[in-house]
Amino acid sequence: MTVLRSVGALALAGALGGVLTAALVAPLVSGGGLVAKSVANTFIELPPAPREEPLAQVTRLLDKDGRQFAQFYEANRTNVPLAAVAPVMRKAIVAIEDARFYEHGGLDVRGTFRALLTNTQAGGIRQGGSSLTQQLVKNILVESARTDAERDRARAPNLARKFTELRLALALEKKYRKDEILERYLNIAYFGAGAYGVEAAARRFFSTSASKVTLIQAATLAGAVRMPYSTDPSLGASQRARLRERRDLVLDRMAGLKLITEQEAASAKSASLGLRLRPEPGGCEQSEFPFFCLYVQRELLSNPVFGNSPAERRARMARGGLVIRTSLDPIAQRAADKAIRGHVAPEDTEVAAEAMVEPGTGRIRAMAASKRFGRNRGNSKNGPKTTFNLPADVAHGGGQGFQAGSTFKVFTLATALQQGWRFGEGFDTPGALVPSAGYRDCTGKPVNDPDTRILNASGEGEGGPHSIETGTWKSVNIFYMMLERKVGLCNVVRTAKALGVVRADGKPLKEVPTFTLGVNEMDPVTVAASFAAFAARGLYCRPLAIVEIVGRDGRRTQVPPACEQAIEQPVADAVNHVLSGVFDKGTMQGQGIGRPAAGKTGTNNGYTSAWFAGYTPELAAAVSVGDIRGSYRFPLQGVQIGDQYYGSVQGASLPGPIWVESMGPALRRVEATGFTAPNMARFGGGHTPGLEEALAEQDRGNRGRDGDHPFGRRYRRLFDWLLGRRPLESRLGWEEQRYAPEQRQEGYQPPLSGDWGERPSGGGSGGERPSVERPPVERPPAERPSGGRSLEGRPLGERPGGRPSVGRPSGGRTLGERSSGGRASGERASGERSRGGRPWGELPGLRNWPLD
């Protein structure tokens, strides 16, 4: 076979020599016959230069500070101008590939005949006869090929292909200057190890740039071009040895051409290759921040702004050589990652996810999850990895999401304040509620559910008077069900939609009585963006991950925020005022971040999932926790998550601490500001009959706990703080830091909530209120939770099964999980009876509404 290959090679070289001889002689022959004329015309009447498609280049993703955290590519290539290539690199490539490049016109006759003689004497191919321009032509034809057949023809080892290359090379020489041809060649050539072009090769082989390569590095790269596969240093020792041989050959050739001295060549040849192979990961799985990367990738592939069709958008992302600057804040991202890792392990089937969004712009600053991104061994569904983008919706690679729980009460609160409700205003609530009348969706259709019985979360089952503050701080379900009925279910839905609320699965929102209790499945990005609108005084901005796109031509395209005023500024200020109390008087009592903040917990019925969504004027974040196998089948009860046992997971017991531990570090370099104080002329002066008496009774009970001794009165607040019942700060101190600095001046008195201190005079809002009395009972079919699927494909909507309880660590007691009222809730076994003497598992409708 070796002999046959040598004979074939010699025949090819000889035939090429004949063609070249004819090409040289034919133009000089006058009337030498049709053959001579045909050959002459072939080289005089040149075809157009080859069609050049834009070269495939790397698309890079940068964070807000300009640091790369991910890249996509079909070919690892970064085009650079010739001026960005070190002179020694240019000399090395010309010396070994085409020493007379700057002398010939595209066809190096002397070089071709020299190669012919050398190959004939050696009995094989030792030198290439192609000029550098001819090699560029071949690479252009391969790159621009649209089919495999076209690519095969561009590589075919036959005279027809060589003849076509000769003609096109001459045409190319007419079109470009020599330096332009060299620049194109250096960017298109394959150097091996997955590196296309000299810039990518310098990075891949030596972790440097083409502008900084040394003599040894330049000779190594130049030697790799001729045989990139057999000299690929990433493949093993034999390939590296072959690469060194090629490097030394280049050095000898450069010395022979007087480009370097003999001493320089000898010194370089005695040195090692000095490889510093740098991996060039592509795609999101190998990114440092994979969930954010996946969000950007899905945005590029789905948004028509980036191309008319999915195929066009995918090609542009893989080949376009784009530089995409994103909104990712590495400080916030690492803070979220660390907080989640501190509580939830990747191996847990329970998953935590967090998204952070900047108010006023919608820019997503962080996306984190407890699991690593990727496929598990054997493609198993349960493991430390997931292919779901847990903080995002289905459109951006996420799953079906989790029911948002009582975080949705904020939309009812905003609707009530918009309609004229005042601080301190409220009503008496029963211990249970059947939503049998008074609820209509936005089509006007009755959506009452007479088969569902709503209870308050643990500790609030007895009912009683509540204002919009106390009903929010204690997350009183029945109060909010009644408030939703008073302000109108459809009005609440419209408020939520105006604030960007859409289901994680993209389906229409469920407009049912339990809408205010968060029956819809959501994702953290959507919830965080919605809450960010309150921090921005009612300005809702669509979640934004891509800030700027720089094309391969250097043209910059800015992606501005897409914002609109969803609710009035004074209404948002009033919401912020109420939600600020969640941290010092509500379900997050005792868990603050040392700066003004507001938020809302969410714990779903049956502990199927838990949430916390909160914000400062500078940043909003939402944290969700649920079981990836299906939240209804696997509730968060009796579970070991991370290194902690939970009798039940509530919004304040796991999502809340994750939020606190991430938001503090995320904002460590950001100056704290306060919320704008509410307009008390518009929102003050409300009254709830019986509330003062109920609060006084509660206060007497608290005093009885400590006694009337001066020591007890003086240090009761300290004891409350030590027991986790309330923050250590005084009420006045908290009020002072809640508002903006200009409002914290001498003589300024913070507005008082309706249930604190002396109540302002005045009777209510002055407008009509819907009757507390129930309309006639309407009985349409009951709305049930979504029949969708869990994150890993299991059906949703199933009644929670009997999950085996995880053994409690020795000597340990269950952490003080808080009820919606901020009190530690005792653990109840499934058969334990409620205050009414009925087993908790037998109460009607328990699986259809969230807890707090």
PDB file of C-alpha atoms in Angstrom, residues 19 22-48 163 166-168 170-171 174:
ATOM      1  CA  VAL A  19      -0.538  21.408 -16.219  1.00  0.00           C
ATOM      2  CA  ALA A  22       1.164  24.140 -20.200  1.00  0.00           C
ATOM      3  CA  ALA A  23      -0.054  27.124 -18.224  1.00  0.00           C
ATOM      4  CA  LEU A  24       3.331  28.790 -18.480  1.00  0.00           C
ATOM      5  CA  VAL A  25       4.029  27.965 -22.096  1.00  0.00           C
ATOM      6  CA  ALA A  26       0.562  28.397 -23.567  1.00  0.00           C
ATOM      7  CA  PRO A  27       0.364  32.184 -23.319  1.00  0.00           C
ATOM      8  CA  LEU A  28       3.662  32.466 -25.173  1.00  0.00           C
ATOM      9  CA  VAL A  29       2.616  30.302 -28.125  1.00  0.00           C
ATOM     10  CA  SER A  30       1.044  32.175 -31.015  1.00  0.00           C
ATOM     11  CA  GLY A  31      -1.435  30.037 -32.932  1.00  0.00           C
ATOM     12  CA  GLY A  32      -0.259  26.974 -31.108  1.00  0.00           C
ATOM     13  CA  GLY A  33      -3.567  25.199 -31.601  1.00  0.00           C
ATOM     14  CA  LEU A  34      -6.886  24.930 -29.823  1.00  0.00           C
ATOM     15  CA  VAL A  35      -5.441  23.276 -26.732  1.00  0.00           C
ATOM     16  CA  ALA A  36      -2.917  26.014 -26.138  1.00  0.00           C
ATOM     17  CA  LYS A  37      -5.571  28.676 -26.682  1.00  0.00           C
ATOM     18  CA  SER A  38      -7.972  26.906 -24.300  1.00  0.00           C
ATOM     19  CA  VAL A  39      -5.386  26.674 -21.555  1.00  0.00           C
ATOM     20  CA  ALA A  40      -4.399  30.297 -22.053  1.00  0.00           C
ATOM     21  CA  ASN A  41      -8.007  31.456 -21.889  1.00  0.00           C
ATOM     22  CA  THR A  42      -8.463  29.429 -18.710  1.00  0.00           C
ATOM     23  CA  PHE A  43      -5.885  31.519 -16.887  1.00  0.00           C
ATOM     24  CA  ILE A  44      -6.688  34.821 -18.559  1.00  0.00           C
ATOM     25  CA  GLU A  45     -10.478  34.741 -18.174  1.00  0.00           C
ATOM     26  CA  LEU A  46     -10.635  34.260 -14.417  1.00  0.00           C
ATOM     27  CA  PRO A  47     -13.810  33.477 -12.468  1.00  0.00           C
ATOM     28  CA  PRO A  48     -15.053  35.755  -9.686  1.00  0.00           C
ATOM     29  CA  PHE A 163      -7.084  23.465 -11.081  1.00  0.00           C
ATOM     30  CA  LEU A 166      -5.409  27.897  -9.029  1.00  0.00           C
ATOM     31  CA  ARG A 167      -7.930  29.968 -10.936  1.00  0.00           C
ATOM     32  CA  LEU A 168      -9.716  31.183  -7.804  1.00  0.00           C
ATOM     33  CA  LEU A 170      -5.495  34.273  -9.041  1.00  0.00           C
ATOM     34  CA  ALA A 171      -8.914  35.909  -8.791  1.00  0.00           C
ATOM     35  CA  LYS A 174      -6.791  40.567  -7.862  1.00  0.00           C
TER      36      LYS A 174
END
